[in-house]
Amino acid sequence: MTHLTFSQRHQLQALHHFEHSQQEIADLLGCHQTTISRELKRSSPLIRNRYTATTAQKKSEKRRAQSYDRRECWYDNPDVLRYIVEELRAGESPDSIAGRMKRKSPWHKKHAVSHEAIYQYIWKVKEEGGVLHRYLPRKGKHPKFYGLKGASASQIPNRNDIKERPKEVEKKKRCGDWESDLIVSPRGRNGAVATFVERYSKYLQAVLLKHQTADEMVRAATEVFSRIPKECRLTMTHDNGSEITKHEDITASVGITVYCAEPYSSWQRGLNERMNGMLRRYFPKGTDFSQITQEEIAKAVEKINNSPRRSLNFLTPKEVFHWKIKDYAFQS
């Protein structure tokens, strides 16, 4: 945005007095017409609509001083600083914290802090020997394209290909379409985690498995979907791993239709890949899941589901998912 000088404001005052158009004034002052329009709206009295350079300059200096105070000194407010530090330690990103502050009472607009300001404060603290930067989420990595896990597409009985999946699923306009996957232990260990994420709300569920088998996958899916209203269990998209060979048992148990992505196409379940990455922040690669409890998994999932998302207008997956459930209950 262009800031006018005091000299330019005097020229604007004279040109405006002689009724030059805003575009003519902009051309003469060498700025955009919207700059002139904004200046006149901000600095002209509502009653007489008379622009004066001196009054406009004073108002401009006051606005810039207030902006500077908000931008530079927000961390002098102990309540605001405490809130932001607590959220960082809980694993929230600066983007989520800033977006949530604009929505969440008592953090009204006058208390809101931009995500850039939070990042600047984190690096300022780091230079002074602080450790807030350690709480930042890892930057996302480019999706990897994995091969088939333990089975080929031809070895899955009565396999439903993703091409047969309703086109509506791709739009993410309805609640009830899920992506699923396994997060496995290091080679030689049996434990794993079955993850299920709802595409519309990004709501995550995860179940600890004793073994990486089809029977365990059926158990996990049944455990998750039996707690969810039937309106919110429409489709489930998995890869071609051997754990999905009993997909028909899942359908028979909870009424959800299981589809398989194309080989070497993890991007067709991109949301699930990202959610697995978020869960890996709590259980890094190399974790032996046979040594992890379901309670530990549930605590991590709860934190993820309560994390505001920009794509959800800074609501949380849990809020969006439960609102949809209430909508279905009301409609019925």
mmCIF file of C-alpha atoms in Angstrom:
data_model
loop_
_atom_site.group_PDB
_atom_site.id
_atom_site.type_symbol
_atom_site.label_atom_id
_atom_site.label_comp_id
_atom_site.label_asym_id
_atom_site.label_seq_id
_atom_site.Cartn_x
_atom_site.Cartn_y
_atom_site.Cartn_z
ATOM 1 C CA MET A 1 0.000 0.000 0.000
ATOM 2 C CA THR A 2 1.333 3.484 -0.930
ATOM 3 C CA HIS A 3 1.762 5.998 1.932
ATOM 4 C CA LEU A 4 1.346 9.645 0.927
ATOM 5 C CA THR A 5 3.830 12.232 2.170
ATOM 6 C CA PHE A 6 2.790 15.484 3.859
ATOM 7 C CA SER A 7 3.720 17.351 0.667
ATOM 8 C CA GLN A 8 1.542 15.045 -1.453
ATOM 9 C CA ARG A 9 -1.353 15.568 0.939
ATOM 10 C CA HIS A 10 -1.086 19.346 0.420
ATOM 11 C CA GLN A 11 -1.234 18.773 -3.353
ATOM 12 C CA LEU A 12 -4.187 16.437 -2.878
ATOM 13 C CA GLN A 13 -5.978 19.085 -0.790
ATOM 14 C CA ALA A 14 -5.611 21.690 -3.539
ATOM 15 C CA LEU A 15 -6.559 19.363 -6.404
ATOM 16 C CA HIS A 16 -9.555 18.004 -4.503
ATOM 17 C CA HIS A 17 -10.697 21.584 -3.732
ATOM 18 C CA PHE A 18 -10.732 22.380 -7.463
ATOM 19 C CA GLU A 19 -12.779 19.204 -8.082
ATOM 20 C CA HIS A 20 -10.255 17.177 -10.047
ATOM 21 C CA SER A 21 -11.266 13.526 -10.405
ATOM 22 C CA GLN A 22 -9.585 10.888 -8.269
ATOM 23 C CA GLN A 23 -7.911 9.386 -11.338
ATOM 24 C CA GLU A 24 -6.536 12.797 -12.387
ATOM 25 C CA ILE A 25 -5.161 13.373 -8.878
ATOM 26 C CA ALA A 26 -3.599 9.898 -8.839
ATOM 27 C CA ASP A 27 -1.887 10.514 -12.193
ATOM 28 C CA LEU A 28 -0.493 13.859 -11.003
ATOM 29 C CA LEU A 29 0.769 12.424 -7.690
ATOM 30 C CA GLY A 30 2.124 9.250 -9.270
ATOM 31 C CA CYS A 31 0.070 6.733 -7.307
ATOM 32 C CA HIS A 32 -2.909 4.434 -7.822
ATOM 33 C CA GLN A 33 -6.477 5.728 -7.862
ATOM 34 C CA THR A 34 -7.415 3.431 -4.958
ATOM 35 C CA THR A 35 -4.786 5.187 -2.802
ATOM 36 C CA ILE A 36 -6.534 8.522 -3.386
ATOM 37 C CA SER A 37 -9.964 7.010 -2.770
ATOM 38 C CA ARG A 38 -8.855 5.414 0.493
ATOM 39 C CA GLU A 39 -7.124 8.632 1.645
ATOM 40 C CA LEU A 40 -10.235 10.743 1.084
ATOM 41 C CA LYS A 41 -12.524 8.254 2.831
ATOM 42 C CA ARG A 42 -10.228 7.929 5.831
ATOM 43 C CA SER A 43 -9.404 11.581 6.344
ATOM 44 C CA SER A 44 -12.410 13.650 5.270
ATOM 45 C CA PRO A 45 -14.920 14.731 7.960
ATOM 46 C CA LEU A 46 -18.249 12.957 7.579
ATOM 47 C CA ILE A 47 -20.298 16.153 7.879
ATOM 48 C CA ARG A 48 -18.574 18.651 5.567
ATOM 49 C CA ASN A 49 -16.543 16.169 3.489
ATOM 50 C CA ARG A 50 -13.653 18.661 3.407
ATOM 51 C CA TYR A 51 -10.183 17.159 3.088
ATOM 52 C CA THR A 52 -7.270 18.986 4.767
ATOM 53 C CA ALA A 53 -3.632 17.913 4.591
ATOM 54 C CA THR A 54 -2.853 18.712 8.243
ATOM 55 C CA THR A 55 -5.746 16.663 9.629
ATOM 56 C CA ALA A 56 -5.003 13.791 7.255
ATOM 57 C CA GLN A 57 -1.327 13.741 8.288
ATOM 58 C CA LYS A 58 -2.206 13.612 11.997
ATOM 59 C CA LYS A 59 -4.650 10.749 11.441
ATOM 60 C CA SER A 60 -2.069 8.851 9.392
ATOM 61 C CA GLU A 61 0.622 9.221 12.057
ATOM 62 C CA LYS A 62 -1.812 8.046 14.737
ATOM 63 C CA ARG A 63 -2.800 4.957 12.719
ATOM 64 C CA ARG A 64 0.827 4.019 12.073
ATOM 65 C CA ALA A 65 1.734 4.449 15.747
ATOM 66 C CA GLN A 66 -1.151 2.208 16.819
ATOM 67 C CA SER A 67 -0.222 -0.365 14.175
ATOM 68 C CA TYR A 68 3.382 -0.341 15.370
ATOM 69 C CA ASP A 69 2.284 -0.876 18.961
ATOM 70 C CA ARG A 70 0.135 -3.872 18.031
ATOM 71 C CA ARG A 71 2.788 -5.376 15.777
ATOM 72 C CA GLU A 72 5.818 -4.960 17.996
ATOM 73 C CA CYS A 73 4.522 -5.055 21.548
ATOM 74 C CA TRP A 74 1.898 -7.803 21.691
ATOM 75 C CA TYR A 75 4.269 -9.989 23.704
ATOM 76 C CA ASP A 76 4.284 -7.366 26.476
ATOM 77 C CA ASN A 77 0.755 -8.561 27.241
ATOM 78 C CA PRO A 78 1.337 -11.540 29.598
ATOM 79 C CA ASP A 79 -2.054 -13.138 28.871
ATOM 80 C CA VAL A 80 -1.522 -13.092 25.110
ATOM 81 C CA LEU A 81 2.055 -14.327 25.397
ATOM 82 C CA ARG A 82 1.067 -17.115 27.792
ATOM 83 C CA TYR A 83 -1.705 -18.276 25.463
ATOM 84 C CA ILE A 84 0.576 -18.390 22.414
ATOM 85 C CA VAL A 85 3.411 -20.191 24.216
ATOM 86 C CA GLU A 86 0.991 -22.774 25.649
ATOM 87 C CA GLU A 87 -0.463 -23.414 22.198
ATOM 88 C CA LEU A 88 3.010 -23.799 20.670
ATOM 89 C CA ARG A 89 3.956 -26.303 23.357
ATOM 90 C CA ALA A 90 0.741 -28.196 22.619
ATOM 91 C CA GLY A 91 1.928 -28.666 19.036
ATOM 92 C CA GLU A 92 -0.107 -25.970 17.273
ATOM 93 C CA SER A 93 1.413 -24.095 14.345
ATOM 94 C CA PRO A 94 1.669 -20.268 14.341
ATOM 95 C CA ASP A 95 -0.837 -20.251 11.468
ATOM 96 C CA SER A 96 -3.424 -22.178 13.507
ATOM 97 C CA ILE A 97 -2.824 -20.080 16.623
ATOM 98 C CA ALA A 98 -3.238 -16.782 14.772
ATOM 99 C CA GLY A 99 -6.375 -17.928 12.963
ATOM 100 C CA ARG A 100 -7.942 -19.279 16.125
ATOM 101 C CA MET A 101 -7.258 -16.101 18.101
ATOM 102 C CA LYS A 102 -9.393 -14.169 15.613
ATOM 103 C CA ARG A 103 -12.327 -16.490 16.291
ATOM 104 C CA LYS A 104 -11.993 -17.533 19.920
ATOM 105 C CA SER A 105 -13.318 -15.544 22.886
ATOM 106 C CA PRO A 106 -11.824 -13.703 24.736
ATOM 107 C CA TRP A 107 -9.259 -13.112 21.989
ATOM 108 C CA HIS A 108 -11.014 -10.314 20.160
ATOM 109 C CA LYS A 109 -9.483 -8.480 17.225
ATOM 110 C CA LYS A 110 -7.571 -6.086 19.445
ATOM 111 C CA HIS A 111 -5.653 -9.073 20.879
ATOM 112 C CA ALA A 112 -5.139 -10.935 17.593
ATOM 113 C CA VAL A 113 -1.573 -11.545 16.437
ATOM 114 C CA SER A 114 -0.564 -12.519 12.898
ATOM 115 C CA HIS A 115 1.261 -15.783 12.232
ATOM 116 C CA GLU A 116 4.189 -13.754 10.839
ATOM 117 C CA ALA A 117 4.496 -11.901 14.154
ATOM 118 C CA ILE A 118 4.511 -15.196 16.049
ATOM 119 C CA TYR A 119 7.257 -16.580 13.816
ATOM 120 C CA GLN A 120 9.288 -13.381 14.262
ATOM 121 C CA TYR A 121 8.980 -13.683 18.028
ATOM 122 C CA ILE A 122 10.040 -17.354 17.937
ATOM 123 C CA TRP A 123 13.213 -16.542 15.992
ATOM 124 C CA LYS A 124 13.874 -13.534 18.229
ATOM 125 C CA VAL A 125 13.707 -15.818 21.263
ATOM 126 C CA LYS A 126 15.935 -18.376 19.530
ATOM 127 C CA GLU A 127 18.632 -15.742 18.954
ATOM 128 C CA GLU A 128 18.478 -15.009 22.682
ATOM 129 C CA GLY A 129 18.970 -18.688 23.533
ATOM 130 C CA GLY A 130 15.307 -19.707 23.842
ATOM 131 C CA VAL A 131 13.814 -23.000 22.635
ATOM 132 C CA LEU A 132 10.335 -22.112 21.337
ATOM 133 C CA HIS A 133 11.423 -23.042 17.797
ATOM 134 C CA ARG A 134 11.625 -26.671 18.895
ATOM 135 C CA TYR A 135 7.846 -26.764 19.205
ATOM 136 C CA LEU A 136 7.263 -25.849 15.555
ATOM 137 C CA PRO A 137 5.725 -28.645 13.480
ATOM 138 C CA ARG A 138 8.033 -30.175 10.924
ATOM 139 C CA LYS A 139 7.652 -28.777 7.436
ATOM 140 C CA GLY A 140 5.705 -31.129 5.221
ATOM 141 C CA LYS A 141 7.619 -33.330 2.875
ATOM 142 C CA HIS A 142 6.755 -34.011 -0.740
ATOM 143 C CA PRO A 143 4.475 -37.051 -0.891
ATOM 144 C CA LYS A 144 6.292 -40.268 -1.541
ATOM 145 C CA PHE A 145 4.983 -42.773 -4.046
ATOM 146 C CA TYR A 146 5.038 -46.149 -2.394
ATOM 147 C CA GLY A 147 4.697 -49.492 -4.064
ATOM 148 C CA LEU A 148 2.278 -52.205 -3.055
ATOM 149 C CA LYS A 149 2.446 -53.517 0.510
ATOM 150 C CA GLY A 150 2.276 -57.291 0.812
ATOM 151 C CA ALA A 151 -0.383 -57.844 -1.850
ATOM 152 C CA SER A 152 -1.090 -56.895 -5.407
ATOM 153 C CA ALA A 153 -4.346 -55.525 -6.716
ATOM 154 C CA SER A 154 -5.122 -58.885 -8.312
ATOM 155 C CA GLN A 155 -4.828 -60.670 -4.927
ATOM 156 C CA ILE A 156 -7.658 -58.697 -3.298
ATOM 157 C CA PRO A 157 -10.937 -60.627 -3.746
ATOM 158 C CA ASN A 158 -13.743 -58.647 -5.400
ATOM 159 C CA ARG A 159 -11.637 -55.513 -5.271
ATOM 160 C CA ASN A 160 -13.492 -52.204 -5.804
ATOM 161 C CA ASP A 161 -11.246 -49.910 -7.821
ATOM 162 C CA ILE A 162 -11.137 -46.201 -7.027
ATOM 163 C CA LYS A 163 -12.390 -45.533 -10.569
ATOM 164 C CA GLU A 164 -15.702 -47.072 -9.495
ATOM 165 C CA ARG A 165 -15.983 -44.752 -6.496
ATOM 166 C CA PRO A 166 -18.763 -42.112 -6.725
ATOM 167 C CA LYS A 167 -17.508 -38.882 -8.295
ATOM 168 C CA GLU A 168 -19.044 -36.954 -5.426
ATOM 169 C CA VAL A 169 -16.313 -38.242 -3.099
ATOM 170 C CA GLU A 170 -13.675 -36.222 -4.932
ATOM 171 C CA LYS A 171 -15.496 -32.948 -4.260
ATOM 172 C CA LYS A 172 -15.251 -33.248 -0.443
ATOM 173 C CA LYS A 173 -18.685 -31.639 -0.118
ATOM 174 C CA ARG A 174 -20.271 -34.306 2.056
ATOM 175 C CA CYS A 175 -19.385 -35.992 5.330
ATOM 176 C CA GLY A 176 -18.837 -39.755 5.353
ATOM 177 C CA ASP A 177 -16.030 -40.459 2.883
ATOM 178 C CA TRP A 178 -12.931 -41.830 4.596
ATOM 179 C CA GLU A 179 -9.318 -42.608 3.707
ATOM 180 C CA SER A 180 -7.450 -45.323 5.603
ATOM 181 C CA ASP A 181 -3.926 -46.668 5.963
ATOM 182 C CA LEU A 182 -1.465 -48.457 8.233
ATOM 183 C CA ILE A 183 1.450 -46.910 10.092
ATOM 184 C CA VAL A 184 3.802 -49.798 10.754
ATOM 185 C CA SER A 185 6.557 -50.632 13.219
ATOM 186 C CA PRO A 186 10.152 -51.239 12.081
ATOM 187 C CA ARG A 187 10.758 -54.425 10.118
ATOM 188 C CA GLY A 188 10.607 -57.474 12.343
ATOM 189 C CA ARG A 189 8.065 -55.958 14.768
ATOM 190 C CA ASN A 190 4.357 -56.796 14.627
ATOM 191 C CA GLY A 191 2.595 -53.714 15.964
ATOM 192 C CA ALA A 192 0.900 -51.143 13.723
ATOM 193 C CA VAL A 193 -1.704 -48.379 13.793
ATOM 194 C CA ALA A 194 -4.732 -48.313 11.497
ATOM 195 C CA THR A 195 -5.672 -44.721 10.656
ATOM 196 C CA PHE A 196 -8.983 -43.445 9.298
ATOM 197 C CA VAL A 197 -9.561 -39.812 8.279
ATOM 198 C CA GLU A 198 -12.837 -38.276 7.098
ATOM 199 C CA ARG A 199 -12.287 -36.190 3.958
ATOM 200 C CA TYR A 200 -14.793 -33.373 4.592
ATOM 201 C CA SER A 201 -13.906 -32.579 8.221
ATOM 202 C CA LYS A 202 -10.352 -34.032 8.377
ATOM 203 C CA TYR A 203 -11.477 -35.885 11.503
ATOM 204 C CA LEU A 204 -8.984 -38.607 12.437
ATOM 205 C CA GLN A 205 -9.432 -41.957 14.162
ATOM 206 C CA ALA A 206 -6.663 -44.461 14.914
ATOM 207 C CA VAL A 207 -6.617 -47.963 16.375
ATOM 208 C CA LEU A 208 -3.612 -49.917 17.606
ATOM 209 C CA LEU A 209 -3.149 -53.317 15.927
ATOM 210 C CA LYS A 210 -1.342 -56.279 17.462
ATOM 211 C CA HIS A 211 -0.504 -57.646 14.021
ATOM 212 C CA GLN A 212 -0.502 -56.258 10.477
ATOM 213 C CA THR A 213 -3.223 -58.640 9.304
ATOM 214 C CA ALA A 214 -6.553 -58.462 7.502
ATOM 215 C CA ASP A 215 -8.413 -59.735 10.582
ATOM 216 C CA GLU A 216 -6.938 -56.941 12.698
ATOM 217 C CA MET A 217 -7.905 -54.393 10.040
ATOM 218 C CA VAL A 218 -11.495 -55.662 10.111
ATOM 219 C CA ARG A 219 -11.499 -55.340 13.904
ATOM 220 C CA ALA A 220 -10.135 -51.784 13.779
ATOM 221 C CA ALA A 221 -12.583 -50.600 11.107
ATOM 222 C CA THR A 222 -15.505 -52.172 12.963
ATOM 223 C CA GLU A 223 -14.404 -50.522 16.209
ATOM 224 C CA VAL A 224 -14.195 -47.084 14.567
ATOM 225 C CA PHE A 225 -17.276 -47.099 12.350
ATOM 226 C CA SER A 226 -19.646 -48.817 14.779
ATOM 227 C CA ARG A 227 -19.432 -45.632 16.893
ATOM 228 C CA ILE A 228 -20.265 -43.359 13.953
ATOM 229 C CA PRO A 229 -23.773 -42.675 12.559
ATOM 230 C CA LYS A 230 -24.472 -44.536 9.328
ATOM 231 C CA GLU A 231 -24.907 -41.212 7.483
ATOM 232 C CA CYS A 232 -21.199 -40.548 8.122
ATOM 233 C CA ARG A 233 -19.863 -43.904 6.917
ATOM 234 C CA LEU A 234 -20.327 -44.028 3.166
ATOM 235 C CA THR A 235 -16.995 -44.949 1.554
ATOM 236 C CA MET A 236 -13.483 -45.898 2.635
ATOM 237 C CA THR A 237 -10.453 -45.714 0.326
ATOM 238 C CA HIS A 238 -7.360 -47.805 1.120
ATOM 239 C CA ASP A 239 -4.243 -48.913 -0.743
ATOM 240 C CA ASN A 240 -3.672 -52.467 -2.024
ATOM 241 C CA GLY A 241 -2.017 -53.865 1.097
ATOM 242 C CA SER A 242 -2.702 -57.411 2.263
ATOM 243 C CA GLU A 243 -4.483 -56.018 5.334
ATOM 244 C CA ILE A 244 -7.430 -54.993 3.129
ATOM 245 C CA THR A 245 -8.054 -58.420 1.559
ATOM 246 C CA LYS A 246 -11.073 -58.915 3.863
ATOM 247 C CA HIS A 247 -12.704 -55.633 2.884
ATOM 248 C CA GLU A 248 -15.991 -57.439 2.298
ATOM 249 C CA ASP A 249 -16.089 -58.322 5.999
ATOM 250 C CA ILE A 250 -15.730 -54.608 6.808
ATOM 251 C CA THR A 251 -18.658 -53.800 4.530
ATOM 252 C CA ALA A 252 -20.755 -56.579 6.052
ATOM 253 C CA SER A 253 -19.922 -55.383 9.559
ATOM 254 C CA VAL A 254 -20.487 -51.622 9.314
ATOM 255 C CA GLY A 255 -22.026 -51.037 5.873
ATOM 256 C CA ILE A 256 -19.206 -48.946 4.420
ATOM 257 C CA THR A 257 -18.029 -49.611 0.848
ATOM 258 C CA VAL A 258 -14.260 -50.080 0.564
ATOM 259 C CA TYR A 259 -12.380 -48.895 -2.532
ATOM 260 C CA CYS A 260 -8.722 -49.436 -3.408
ATOM 261 C CA ALA A 261 -6.476 -46.736 -4.844
ATOM 262 C CA GLU A 262 -4.453 -47.408 -7.958
ATOM 263 C CA PRO A 263 -0.979 -48.939 -7.478
ATOM 264 C CA TYR A 264 1.820 -46.403 -6.860
ATOM 265 C CA SER A 265 -0.747 -43.620 -6.348
ATOM 266 C CA SER A 266 -0.548 -42.532 -2.713
ATOM 267 C CA TRP A 267 -1.649 -39.056 -3.863
ATOM 268 C CA GLN A 268 -5.152 -40.519 -4.277
ATOM 269 C CA ARG A 269 -5.201 -40.697 -0.470
ATOM 270 C CA GLY A 270 -3.243 -37.511 0.093
ATOM 271 C CA LEU A 271 -5.198 -36.385 3.157
ATOM 272 C CA ASN A 272 -4.507 -39.677 4.926
ATOM 273 C CA GLU A 273 -0.802 -39.360 4.109
ATOM 274 C CA ARG A 274 -0.743 -35.902 5.709
ATOM 275 C CA MET A 275 -2.606 -37.071 8.802
ATOM 276 C CA ASN A 276 -0.148 -39.939 9.175
ATOM 277 C CA GLY A 277 2.599 -37.319 9.087
ATOM 278 C CA MET A 278 0.904 -35.407 11.915
ATOM 279 C CA LEU A 279 0.614 -38.602 13.963
ATOM 280 C CA ARG A 280 4.289 -39.298 13.310
ATOM 281 C CA ARG A 281 5.109 -36.105 15.209
ATOM 282 C CA TYR A 282 4.054 -38.015 18.316
ATOM 283 C CA PHE A 283 5.364 -41.416 17.207
ATOM 284 C CA PRO A 284 8.463 -40.853 15.038
ATOM 285 C CA LYS A 285 9.616 -43.279 12.389
ATOM 286 C CA GLY A 286 11.198 -46.258 14.114
ATOM 287 C CA THR A 287 8.573 -46.406 16.881
ATOM 288 C CA ASP A 288 7.776 -49.969 17.956
ATOM 289 C CA PHE A 289 3.985 -49.868 18.269
ATOM 290 C CA SER A 290 3.958 -53.102 20.238
ATOM 291 C CA GLN A 291 5.317 -50.957 23.087
ATOM 292 C CA ILE A 292 2.647 -48.239 22.693
ATOM 293 C CA THR A 293 -0.807 -48.266 24.302
ATOM 294 C CA GLN A 294 -4.148 -47.385 22.738
ATOM 295 C CA GLU A 295 -4.490 -44.647 25.355
ATOM 296 C CA GLU A 296 -1.302 -42.984 24.062
ATOM 297 C CA ILE A 297 -2.624 -43.185 20.496
ATOM 298 C CA ALA A 298 -5.968 -41.706 21.575
ATOM 299 C CA LYS A 299 -4.315 -38.744 23.312
ATOM 300 C CA ALA A 300 -2.324 -37.882 20.177
ATOM 301 C CA VAL A 301 -5.425 -38.207 17.980
ATOM 302 C CA GLU A 302 -7.375 -35.941 20.334
ATOM 303 C CA LYS A 303 -4.718 -33.235 20.022
ATOM 304 C CA ILE A 304 -4.753 -33.499 16.227
ATOM 305 C CA ASN A 305 -8.556 -33.346 16.069
ATOM 306 C CA ASN A 306 -8.559 -30.248 18.275
ATOM 307 C CA SER A 307 -6.019 -28.423 16.118
ATOM 308 C CA PRO A 308 -7.580 -25.545 14.096
ATOM 309 C CA ARG A 309 -7.092 -25.756 10.320
ATOM 310 C CA ARG A 310 -6.915 -22.916 7.823
ATOM 311 C CA SER A 311 -8.829 -25.079 5.319
ATOM 312 C CA LEU A 312 -11.678 -25.322 7.864
ATOM 313 C CA ASN A 313 -11.730 -21.557 8.449
ATOM 314 C CA PHE A 314 -9.770 -22.175 11.650
ATOM 315 C CA LEU A 315 -12.331 -24.514 13.115
ATOM 316 C CA THR A 316 -11.096 -27.876 14.366
ATOM 317 C CA PRO A 317 -11.817 -31.250 12.702
ATOM 318 C CA LYS A 318 -13.646 -32.319 15.852
ATOM 319 C CA GLU A 319 -15.916 -29.265 15.763
ATOM 320 C CA VAL A 320 -16.774 -29.720 12.074
ATOM 321 C CA PHE A 321 -17.348 -33.477 12.345
ATOM 322 C CA HIS A 322 -19.594 -33.234 15.396
ATOM 323 C CA TRP A 323 -21.578 -30.373 13.868
ATOM 324 C CA LYS A 324 -22.281 -32.580 10.852
ATOM 325 C CA ILE A 325 -23.421 -35.393 13.130
ATOM 326 C CA LYS A 326 -25.814 -32.980 14.863
ATOM 327 C CA ASP A 327 -27.098 -31.837 11.454
ATOM 328 C CA TYR A 328 -27.913 -35.415 10.457
ATOM 329 C CA ALA A 329 -29.591 -36.063 13.807
ATOM 330 C CA PHE A 330 -31.711 -32.910 13.408
ATOM 331 C CA GLN A 331 -32.712 -33.811 9.835
ATOM 332 C CA SER A 332 -33.831 -37.267 10.882
#
